[in-house]
Amino acid sequence: MVGINYSDKIPNNVNLDEDPRLQRALEAWQPKFLDWWKELGPHNAMQHDVYLRTAVSVEPSGWAHFDYVKMPEYRWGIFLAPAENGRKVNFGKHKGEAAWQQVPGEYRSELRRLIVTQGDTEPASVEQQRKLGLTAPSLYDLRNLYQVNVEEGRHLWAMVYLLHAYFGRDGREEAEAMLERHAGNPDKPRILQAFNVDTTDWLSFHLFTYFQDRDGKFQLAALSESGFDPLSRTCRFMLTEEAHHLFVGESGITRIVQRTCEIMKENKLSDPSDVRRFGGVDLPTLQKYINFHYSICLDLFGQELSTNAATYYTMGIKGRYGETKINDDHVLEGATYRVPSVQGEKIIESDEPALNAINQRLREDYATDSQRGMDGFNKIIRDHGIDFVLTLPNRSFHRNIGPFAQVRTTPTGQVISQAEWDKRVSGWLPTEADKAYVHSLMKPVTEIGKFANYIAPPARGINRQPVDFEYVKFH
Ligand code: BYC
């Protein structure tokens, strides 16, 4: 077992006590992080006792310890996956060289930029979700929200550690700036657009953890391939935490779909929108929410053709998903990849340099992974004998980044005029009335073992506890 030192002020497995300068710098950042947590972390929740897991080891098996914790006392720390002996740079022009233990001087600004962008999303998501605790559908769900939130806080620590340890003064300044930009702040917004939208209801929360955290999975996986070994090791451990966030999203949507289908069956409803009369999330509304969240997440992968991504790849600092498992030369000079674009009224595909299509490839991998869960939701609907299929909208729909930002298309990918879009958009994206309806369902349920009407209980509890366990104790 690779031990974690919990006797230090900052728990870590990087021998922080052997580097007093770094330790002091991080200990000076720690109270600023806590101030930020108290101000912009979960609203009115600092005194609650929450049944949380904490990392006790970075090995894949058995890293978690579960107990009641007040969130400000959570032991945020620095945990890297174990070093791999003899690890190499596995792609780009340095392929085959020993992985870097220090930042290569000539790649400093690109690496810093990637780490800052990654780091910025973590506190952003906590800020976006800060009011959700007021309307949780159960104690079980509330606990999951808080678990996700504290781990996003830890992911910020992961990036701040890299900035402090490897980027000197600029890194320290970037670490400060992480706590100065805020989700939705017009003067100092978060870097990526999707991290400036408030998550104000639990339908959105489950879609966020399904779609947006999945972007996290794919970006972290691409960064875990990095030739800069400390970044790779940090991201590898973050991915084990990320898996739980994706579970929260997938199981949350599953439970909402399950409940909706039960309502339809119990009440013999054939028109899906009638579910609203019985206080459920009707499938057409769920589809609109899917359209919204999926499309804003597609933007998180950047432009379809990106010279930035080509540069990162050639430098060996950000790879592809599952890089070492891909069967090619891992240099991609002269290789091509199919990339969609718009030509007049049509969406076409053309072969483009694979290096410029690195973002696009990751987006496609993401799309495939997103569809997998959708198939599961549709199976529940089918099994209830309901004639409705949830779909992912076309990659051109409602985009703000890349060539599709210039056009309007239907969810099936037909290019349409702005006038037509204005006429039909209320059938594709949540309207104010849809949002008001969803918000009307958001009544907190705090009784042990009880669940809001629009969501089915989970199949099992957390850490083998029963579903009717007191996952959060209010104070
Ligand atoms: N919003 O060449 P391109 C997570 C900019 S989520 C605003 O394609 P690049 C989490 C771009 O900056 C994972 N701006 O860019 C989930 C560039 O600007 P400049 C987060 C955007 O750099 C849930 C220009 O457009 N991690 O962990 O190849 C909860 C040209 O674009 C956006 C990462 O993102 C946008 N969506 O790709 C908690 C990994 N897209 O140079 C956490 C690190 C593009 O013209 N980041 N632009 O000024 C990256 O790898 C890259 O920055 C991106 C963008 C993939 C995001």
Coordinates of C-alpha atoms and ligand atoms in Angstrom, one line a residue:
M1 CA 0.0 0.0 0.0
V2 CA 1.2 3.5 -0.8
G3 CA 0.6 5.3 2.4
I4 CA -0.9 8.7 2.8
N5 CA 0.5 10.9 5.4
Y6 CA -2.5 12.1 7.5
S7 CA -0.4 13.6 10.3
D8 CA 0.6 16.5 8.1
K9 CA -1.6 19.6 7.9
I10 CA -2.1 18.8 4.3
P11 CA -2.6 15.0 3.8
N12 CA -0.3 13.8 1.0
N13 CA 1.6 11.0 -0.5
V14 CA 4.3 13.2 -2.1
N15 CA 6.6 13.6 0.9
L16 CA 5.6 17.2 1.3
D17 CA 7.5 17.4 4.6
E18 CA 10.7 17.0 2.7
D19 CA 10.1 20.2 0.8
P20 CA 9.5 22.8 3.5
R21 CA 9.2 25.7 1.0
L22 CA 6.5 24.0 -1.0
Q23 CA 4.8 22.9 2.2
R24 CA 4.8 26.5 3.5
A25 CA 3.4 27.8 0.2
L26 CA 0.6 25.3 0.1
E27 CA -0.1 25.9 3.8
A28 CA -0.5 29.5 3.0
W29 CA -3.0 28.7 0.3
Q30 CA -5.0 26.3 2.5
P31 CA -6.8 29.0 4.5
K32 CA -7.7 30.8 1.3
F33 CA -9.2 27.6 0.0
L34 CA -11.2 27.2 3.2
D35 CA -12.5 30.8 3.1
W36 CA -13.6 30.2 -0.5
W37 CA -15.3 26.9 0.5
K38 CA -17.2 28.6 3.3
E39 CA -18.2 31.5 1.1
L40 CA -19.0 29.7 -2.2
G41 CA -19.2 26.0 -1.3
P42 CA -22.4 24.2 -0.4
H43 CA -24.9 26.7 1.0
N44 CA -25.8 26.5 4.7
A45 CA -24.2 23.1 5.1
M46 CA -21.0 23.7 7.0
Q47 CA -22.2 22.2 10.2
H48 CA -23.9 19.1 8.8
D49 CA -22.4 15.7 9.5
V50 CA -22.1 14.0 6.2
Y51 CA -21.3 10.3 5.6
L52 CA -18.3 10.8 3.3
R53 CA -15.5 8.8 1.9
T54 CA -11.9 9.9 2.3
A55 CA -8.9 8.5 0.5
V56 CA -6.7 6.3 2.6
S57 CA -4.6 4.7 -0.1
V58 CA -4.0 5.5 -3.8
E59 CA -4.2 1.8 -4.8
P60 CA -7.2 1.0 -6.9
S61 CA -8.5 -1.5 -4.3
G62 CA -9.8 -0.2 -1.0
W63 CA -8.8 3.4 -1.0
A64 CA -11.9 4.6 0.8
H65 CA -12.7 5.2 4.4
F66 CA -16.3 6.2 5.2
D67 CA -17.4 8.3 8.2
Y68 CA -19.3 11.3 9.3
V69 CA -17.4 14.5 8.5
K70 CA -18.3 18.2 8.7
M71 CA -17.4 19.4 5.2
P72 CA -15.0 22.1 6.2
E73 CA -13.1 19.4 8.1
Y74 CA -12.7 17.1 5.1
R75 CA -9.1 16.2 4.7
W76 CA -8.4 17.7 1.3
G77 CA -4.9 16.6 0.2
I78 CA -2.5 15.7 -2.5
F79 CA -2.7 12.2 -3.8
L80 CA -0.9 10.9 -6.9
A81 CA -1.2 7.4 -8.3
P82 CA 2.0 5.3 -7.8
A83 CA 4.9 6.0 -10.2
E84 CA 5.2 3.5 -13.0
N85 CA 8.8 2.3 -13.2
G86 CA 10.5 3.3 -16.4
R87 CA 7.5 5.2 -17.8
K88 CA 8.1 6.8 -21.2
V89 CA 6.6 9.6 -23.2
N90 CA 4.3 7.5 -25.3
F91 CA 3.4 9.8 -28.2
G92 CA 4.4 12.9 -30.2
K93 CA 7.9 13.9 -31.1
H94 CA 9.5 12.8 -27.9
K95 CA 8.0 9.3 -28.1
G96 CA 10.3 6.8 -26.4
E97 CA 12.1 9.3 -24.2
A98 CA 11.9 8.9 -20.4
A99 CA 8.8 10.6 -19.0
W100 CA 9.6 14.1 -17.6
Q101 CA 9.7 14.5 -13.8
Q102 CA 10.1 18.3 -14.3
V103 CA 8.4 20.7 -16.7
P104 CA 10.4 21.0 -19.9
G105 CA 11.2 24.7 -20.2
E106 CA 10.0 25.0 -23.7
Y107 CA 6.6 23.6 -22.9
R108 CA 6.0 25.5 -19.7
S109 CA 3.3 27.9 -20.9
E110 CA 1.3 25.2 -22.7
L111 CA 1.4 22.9 -19.7
R112 CA 0.5 25.7 -17.4
R113 CA -2.5 26.6 -19.6
L114 CA -3.8 23.0 -19.6
I115 CA -3.4 22.7 -15.8
V116 CA -5.1 26.0 -15.2
T117 CA -8.0 25.2 -17.5
Q118 CA -8.5 21.8 -15.8
G119 CA -8.1 23.3 -12.3
D120 CA -10.6 26.1 -13.0
T121 CA -13.5 23.7 -13.7
E122 CA -13.2 22.0 -10.3
P123 CA -14.2 24.9 -8.0
A124 CA -16.5 26.2 -10.8
S125 CA -18.7 23.1 -10.4
V126 CA -18.9 23.5 -6.7
E127 CA -20.0 27.1 -7.2
Q128 CA -22.5 26.0 -9.8
Q129 CA -24.1 23.5 -7.4
R130 CA -24.0 25.4 -4.2
K131 CA -27.7 25.8 -3.7
L132 CA -28.8 22.3 -4.6
G133 CA -28.5 21.1 -1.0
L134 CA -31.6 23.1 -0.2
T135 CA -33.8 20.9 -2.4
A136 CA -32.3 17.4 -2.3
P137 CA -34.8 14.6 -3.1
S138 CA -33.4 12.5 -0.3
L139 CA -30.6 12.2 2.3
Y140 CA -28.9 9.7 0.0
D141 CA -28.9 12.1 -2.9
L142 CA -27.8 15.0 -0.6
R143 CA -24.8 12.9 0.6
N144 CA -23.9 12.1 -3.0
L145 CA -24.0 15.8 -3.9
Y146 CA -21.7 16.7 -1.0
Q147 CA -19.3 13.8 -1.9
V148 CA -19.0 15.1 -5.4
N149 CA -18.5 18.6 -4.1
V150 CA -15.7 17.8 -1.7
E151 CA -14.0 15.7 -4.4
E152 CA -14.1 18.6 -6.8
G153 CA -12.5 20.6 -4.1
R154 CA -9.8 18.0 -3.9
H155 CA -9.3 18.0 -7.7
L156 CA -8.6 21.7 -7.3
W157 CA -6.0 20.8 -4.8
A158 CA -4.5 18.3 -7.3
M159 CA -4.0 21.1 -9.9
V160 CA -2.9 23.7 -7.3
Y161 CA -0.2 21.3 -6.1
L162 CA 1.2 21.0 -9.6
L163 CA 1.1 24.8 -10.1
H164 CA 2.9 25.3 -6.8
A165 CA 5.4 22.5 -7.1
Y166 CA 6.4 23.0 -10.7
F167 CA 5.6 26.5 -11.9
G168 CA 7.2 28.8 -9.3
R169 CA 5.9 32.2 -8.9
D170 CA 3.5 32.1 -12.0
G171 CA 2.1 28.9 -10.6
R172 CA 1.4 30.5 -7.2
E173 CA -0.3 33.4 -8.9
E174 CA -2.5 31.0 -11.0
A175 CA -3.4 29.2 -7.8
E176 CA -4.7 32.5 -6.3
A177 CA -6.6 33.2 -9.4
M178 CA -8.5 29.9 -9.2
L179 CA -10.2 31.3 -6.1
E180 CA -10.9 34.7 -7.8
R181 CA -12.7 33.7 -10.9
H182 CA -16.3 32.5 -10.1
A183 CA -18.9 30.6 -12.1
G184 CA -21.2 33.1 -13.8
N185 CA -19.4 36.2 -12.5
P186 CA -19.6 38.8 -15.4
D187 CA -16.3 40.4 -14.5
K188 CA -14.2 37.3 -13.6
P189 CA -16.0 34.2 -15.1
R190 CA -14.7 30.7 -15.2
I191 CA -12.7 29.9 -18.3
L192 CA -15.0 27.4 -20.1
Q193 CA -18.5 28.4 -20.9
A194 CA -20.4 25.4 -19.6
F195 CA -18.9 26.2 -16.1
N196 CA -20.7 29.5 -15.9
V197 CA -24.2 28.1 -16.0
D198 CA -25.9 27.7 -12.5
T199 CA -27.1 24.2 -11.7
T200 CA -30.3 25.1 -9.8
D201 CA -32.4 21.9 -9.9
W202 CA -31.7 18.2 -9.4
L203 CA -32.7 17.1 -12.9
S204 CA -29.9 19.4 -14.1
F205 CA -27.5 18.1 -11.5
H206 CA -27.9 14.5 -12.6
L207 CA -27.5 15.5 -16.2
F208 CA -24.4 17.6 -15.2
T209 CA -22.8 14.6 -13.5
Y210 CA -23.8 12.4 -16.5
F211 CA -22.6 14.7 -19.3
Q212 CA -20.2 17.3 -17.8
D213 CA -18.4 15.0 -15.5
R214 CA -18.0 12.7 -18.5
D215 CA -16.1 15.5 -20.2
G216 CA -13.9 15.5 -17.0
K217 CA -13.4 11.7 -17.5
F218 CA -12.2 12.2 -21.1
Q219 CA -10.1 15.2 -20.5
L220 CA -8.4 13.7 -17.4
A221 CA -7.8 10.5 -19.4
A222 CA -6.1 12.5 -22.2
L223 CA -4.0 14.3 -19.6
S224 CA -3.2 11.1 -17.8
E225 CA -1.3 10.1 -21.0
S226 CA 0.9 13.2 -20.6
G227 CA 4.7 12.8 -20.8
F228 CA 4.8 15.2 -17.8
D229 CA 4.7 12.4 -15.2
P230 CA 3.4 14.3 -12.2
L231 CA 0.4 15.4 -14.3
S232 CA -0.2 11.9 -15.5
R233 CA -0.1 10.5 -12.0
T234 CA -2.4 13.2 -10.6
C235 CA -5.0 12.6 -13.2
R236 CA -4.9 8.9 -12.8
F237 CA -5.9 9.2 -9.2
M238 CA -8.5 11.8 -10.0
L239 CA -10.1 9.4 -12.5
T240 CA -10.9 7.0 -9.7
E241 CA -12.8 9.7 -7.9
E242 CA -14.5 10.9 -11.2
A243 CA -16.0 7.4 -11.6
H244 CA -18.2 8.0 -8.6
H245 CA -19.5 11.3 -10.0
L246 CA -20.4 9.5 -13.3
F247 CA -22.2 6.8 -11.2
V248 CA -24.2 9.6 -9.5
G249 CA -25.3 11.0 -12.9
E250 CA -26.1 7.7 -14.5
S251 CA -27.9 6.2 -11.6
G252 CA -29.7 9.5 -11.0
I253 CA -31.1 9.7 -14.5
T254 CA -31.9 5.9 -14.4
R255 CA -34.0 6.5 -11.2
I256 CA -35.8 9.5 -12.7
V257 CA -36.7 7.5 -15.9
Q258 CA -37.7 4.5 -13.7
R259 CA -40.1 6.7 -11.7
T260 CA -41.5 8.4 -14.8
C261 CA -42.2 5.0 -16.3
E262 CA -43.8 3.7 -13.1
I263 CA -46.1 6.8 -13.1
M264 CA -47.1 6.2 -16.7
K265 CA -47.9 2.5 -16.0
E266 CA -49.7 3.0 -12.7
N267 CA -51.9 5.6 -14.2
K268 CA -52.2 4.0 -17.7
L269 CA -50.9 7.1 -19.4
S270 CA -50.3 7.0 -23.1
D271 CA -49.4 10.6 -23.7
P272 CA -45.9 11.1 -22.0
S273 CA -46.6 14.7 -21.2
D274 CA -49.5 13.7 -18.9
V275 CA -46.8 12.6 -16.4
R276 CA -46.7 16.2 -15.2
R277 CA -50.2 15.8 -13.7
F278 CA -48.7 13.2 -11.4
G279 CA -45.6 15.1 -10.4
G280 CA -43.0 13.3 -12.5
V281 CA -40.4 14.4 -15.0
D282 CA -42.1 13.7 -18.4
L283 CA -39.9 12.2 -21.0
P284 CA -40.2 15.0 -23.6
T285 CA -38.9 17.4 -20.9
L286 CA -36.0 15.1 -20.0
Q287 CA -35.2 15.0 -23.8
K288 CA -34.9 18.8 -23.9
Y289 CA -32.6 18.8 -20.8
I290 CA -30.5 16.1 -22.5
N291 CA -30.3 18.3 -25.6
F292 CA -29.1 21.2 -23.6
H293 CA -26.5 19.5 -21.4
Y294 CA -25.1 17.3 -24.1
S295 CA -24.7 20.2 -26.6
I296 CA -22.9 22.5 -24.1
C297 CA -20.6 19.7 -23.2
L298 CA -19.7 19.0 -26.8
D299 CA -18.3 22.6 -26.8
L300 CA -16.0 21.6 -24.0
F301 CA -13.8 19.7 -26.4
G302 CA -12.8 22.8 -28.3
Q303 CA -12.8 23.4 -32.0
E304 CA -13.2 20.5 -34.5
L305 CA -9.9 21.5 -36.0
S306 CA -7.4 22.8 -33.5
T307 CA -3.8 23.7 -33.9
N308 CA -3.6 24.0 -30.1
A309 CA -4.5 20.3 -29.7
A310 CA -2.0 19.3 -32.5
T311 CA 0.7 21.2 -30.6
Y312 CA -0.1 19.6 -27.3
Y313 CA 0.0 16.2 -28.9
T314 CA 3.2 16.7 -30.7
M315 CA 4.8 18.1 -27.6
G316 CA 3.7 15.0 -25.8
I317 CA 1.8 16.8 -23.1
K318 CA -1.8 15.8 -23.9
G319 CA -2.6 12.6 -25.6
R320 CA -5.7 10.8 -27.0
Y321 CA -8.2 8.7 -25.0
G322 CA -6.5 5.3 -24.3
E323 CA -3.4 6.5 -26.2
T324 CA -1.2 3.5 -25.5
K325 CA -4.0 1.0 -26.5
I326 CA -4.4 2.6 -30.0
N327 CA -2.7 0.7 -32.7
D328 CA -0.8 3.3 -34.8
D329 CA 2.5 5.1 -34.7
H330 CA 1.5 7.7 -32.0
V331 CA 3.1 10.4 -34.0
L332 CA 0.4 10.9 -36.6
E333 CA 2.5 12.8 -39.1
G334 CA 0.6 12.4 -42.4
A335 CA -2.4 10.5 -40.8
T336 CA -5.9 11.7 -41.4
Y337 CA -9.2 11.6 -39.5
R338 CA -12.8 12.3 -40.6
V339 CA -14.0 15.7 -39.4
P340 CA -17.5 17.2 -39.9
S341 CA -18.0 20.7 -41.1
V342 CA -20.7 22.9 -42.7
Q343 CA -20.8 23.6 -46.4
G344 CA -23.7 25.9 -47.3
E345 CA -26.9 24.0 -46.1
K346 CA -25.1 20.7 -45.7
I347 CA -23.0 19.0 -43.0
I348 CA -20.2 17.3 -44.7
E349 CA -17.3 15.1 -43.6
S350 CA -13.7 15.4 -44.9
D351 CA -10.4 13.8 -44.2
E352 CA -8.2 16.2 -42.2
P353 CA -4.8 15.9 -40.7
A354 CA -5.3 13.7 -37.6
L355 CA -3.1 16.0 -35.5
N356 CA -5.5 18.8 -36.0
A357 CA -8.5 16.6 -35.2
I358 CA -7.3 15.5 -31.7
N359 CA -10.1 17.4 -30.0
Q360 CA -12.7 16.0 -32.5
R361 CA -11.5 12.4 -31.8
L362 CA -11.9 12.9 -28.1
R363 CA -15.4 14.4 -28.7
E364 CA -16.3 11.3 -30.7
D365 CA -15.0 9.0 -28.0
Y366 CA -17.1 11.0 -25.5
A367 CA -20.2 10.7 -27.8
T368 CA -19.8 6.9 -27.9
D369 CA -19.5 6.7 -24.1
S370 CA -22.5 9.0 -23.6
Q371 CA -24.6 6.8 -25.8
R372 CA -23.9 3.7 -23.7
G373 CA -25.9 5.1 -20.7
M374 CA -28.6 6.3 -23.0
D375 CA -29.2 2.8 -24.2
G376 CA -29.7 1.8 -20.6
F377 CA -32.3 4.5 -20.1
N378 CA -34.1 3.4 -23.2
K379 CA -34.2 -0.2 -22.1
I380 CA -36.1 0.9 -18.9
I381 CA -38.6 2.7 -21.1
R382 CA -39.0 -0.2 -23.4
D383 CA -39.3 -2.7 -20.6
H384 CA -42.3 -0.7 -19.4
G385 CA -43.9 -1.0 -22.8
I386 CA -43.6 2.7 -23.4
D387 CA -43.1 4.0 -27.0
F388 CA -40.5 6.7 -26.5
V389 CA -36.8 6.8 -27.3
L390 CA -34.4 9.2 -25.7
T391 CA -31.6 10.3 -28.2
L392 CA -28.5 12.4 -28.2
P393 CA -28.8 15.4 -30.5
N394 CA -26.6 15.6 -33.5
R395 CA -23.2 17.1 -32.8
S396 CA -24.1 20.2 -34.8
F397 CA -27.1 21.1 -32.6
H398 CA -26.9 24.2 -30.4
R399 CA -23.1 24.6 -30.6
N400 CA -21.2 27.6 -29.6
I401 CA -17.6 26.5 -30.5
G402 CA -16.3 25.3 -33.9
P403 CA -17.9 25.5 -37.3
F404 CA -21.4 24.6 -36.1
A405 CA -21.5 27.8 -34.1
Q406 CA -22.2 29.6 -37.4
V407 CA -25.4 27.7 -38.2
R408 CA -28.6 26.6 -36.7
T409 CA -29.6 22.9 -37.0
T410 CA -32.4 20.7 -35.8
P411 CA -31.5 18.0 -33.2
T412 CA -31.2 15.5 -36.1
G413 CA -28.7 17.8 -37.9
Q414 CA -30.6 19.5 -40.6
V415 CA -29.4 23.1 -41.2
I416 CA -32.2 25.5 -40.8
S417 CA -32.7 29.3 -40.8
Q418 CA -32.7 31.5 -37.7
A419 CA -36.4 32.2 -38.3
E420 CA -37.2 28.5 -38.3
W421 CA -35.0 27.9 -35.3
D422 CA -36.9 30.6 -33.4
K423 CA -40.2 29.0 -34.3
R424 CA -39.1 25.5 -33.2
V425 CA -36.6 25.9 -30.5
S426 CA -39.2 25.6 -27.7
G427 CA -39.7 22.0 -28.7
W428 CA -36.0 21.2 -28.4
L429 CA -34.5 23.1 -25.5
P430 CA -36.1 23.7 -22.0
T431 CA -38.4 26.7 -22.1
E432 CA -39.0 29.0 -19.1
A433 CA -42.2 27.1 -18.5
D434 CA -40.3 23.7 -18.5
K435 CA -37.8 25.1 -16.1
A436 CA -40.6 26.5 -13.9
Y437 CA -42.2 23.1 -13.9
V438 CA -39.0 21.3 -13.0
H439 CA -38.3 23.8 -10.3
S440 CA -41.8 23.2 -8.8
L441 CA -40.8 19.6 -8.2
M442 CA -37.7 20.6 -6.1
K443 CA -39.1 20.3 -2.6
P444 CA -36.5 19.0 -0.1
V445 CA -37.1 15.5 1.3
T446 CA -35.1 15.1 4.5
E447 CA -36.9 12.2 6.2
I448 CA -34.6 9.2 6.5
G449 CA -35.3 6.7 3.7
K450 CA -37.9 8.8 1.9
F451 CA -37.5 10.0 -1.7
A452 CA -39.2 12.8 -3.7
N453 CA -42.0 11.6 -6.0
Y454 CA -40.1 12.2 -9.2
I455 CA -37.2 9.9 -8.5
A456 CA -37.1 6.2 -7.6
P457 CA -35.0 5.0 -4.6
P458 CA -31.6 3.6 -5.5
A459 CA -31.1 -0.2 -5.7
R460 CA -28.7 -0.1 -2.8
G461 CA -27.1 2.4 -0.3
I462 CA -23.6 3.7 0.0
N463 CA -20.8 1.5 1.4
R464 CA -23.3 -1.4 2.0
Q465 CA -25.4 0.8 4.3
P466 CA -29.1 0.5 3.8
V467 CA -31.0 3.0 1.7
D468 CA -32.8 4.2 4.8
F469 CA -29.5 5.2 6.5
E470 CA -29.0 8.7 7.9
Y471 CA -26.6 9.8 5.3
V472 CA -26.6 13.5 6.5
K473 CA -27.3 14.7 10.0
F474 CA -28.4 18.3 10.1
H475 CA -27.0 20.8 12.6
Ligands
BYC1 N1 -15.2 27.6 -23.8 O1 -8.0 25.3 -30.4 P1 -9.2 25.2 -29.6 C1 -13.9 18.6 -15.6 C2 -11.1 28.5 -26.9 S1 -14.2 19.0 -17.3 C3 -14.5 28.8 -24.0 O2 -10.1 24.1 -29.9 P2 -8.0 23.9 -27.3 C4 -15.0 18.7 -14.7 C5 -9.7 28.0 -26.6 O3 -9.3 28.2 -25.3 C6 -12.7 18.9 -18.1 N2 -13.4 28.9 -24.8 O4 -8.8 25.1 -28.1 C7 -16.3 18.3 -15.0 C8 -8.9 28.7 -27.7 O5 -8.6 30.0 -27.2 P3 -7.4 30.9 -27.8 C9 -11.8 20.2 -18.1 C10 -13.1 27.8 -25.5 O6 -7.1 24.6 -26.4 C11 -17.3 18.5 -14.1 C12 -9.9 28.8 -28.8 O7 -11.2 28.7 -28.3 N3 -10.5 20.0 -18.6 O8 -12.8 18.2 -15.3 O9 -7.5 22.9 -28.2 C13 -17.1 18.9 -12.9 C14 -9.6 27.8 -29.9 O10 -10.0 26.5 -29.6 C15 -13.8 26.6 -25.5 C16 -10.1 20.4 -19.7 O11 -10.7 21.1 -20.4 C17 -14.9 26.5 -24.6 N4 -15.7 25.4 -24.4 O12 -9.2 23.2 -26.6 C18 -15.8 19.3 -12.5 C19 -8.7 20.0 -20.1 N5 -13.3 25.7 -26.3 O13 -6.2 30.0 -27.8 C20 -14.8 19.2 -13.4 C21 -7.7 21.1 -20.4 C22 -12.3 26.3 -26.9 O14 -7.8 31.2 -29.2 N6 -8.2 22.0 -21.5 N7 -12.1 27.5 -26.5 O15 -7.4 32.0 -26.9 C23 -8.0 21.7 -22.8 O16 -7.5 20.7 -23.2 C24 -8.4 22.8 -23.8 O17 -8.2 24.0 -23.2 C25 -9.8 22.6 -24.4 C26 -9.9 23.6 -25.5 C27 -10.0 21.2 -24.9 C28 -10.9 23.0 -23.4

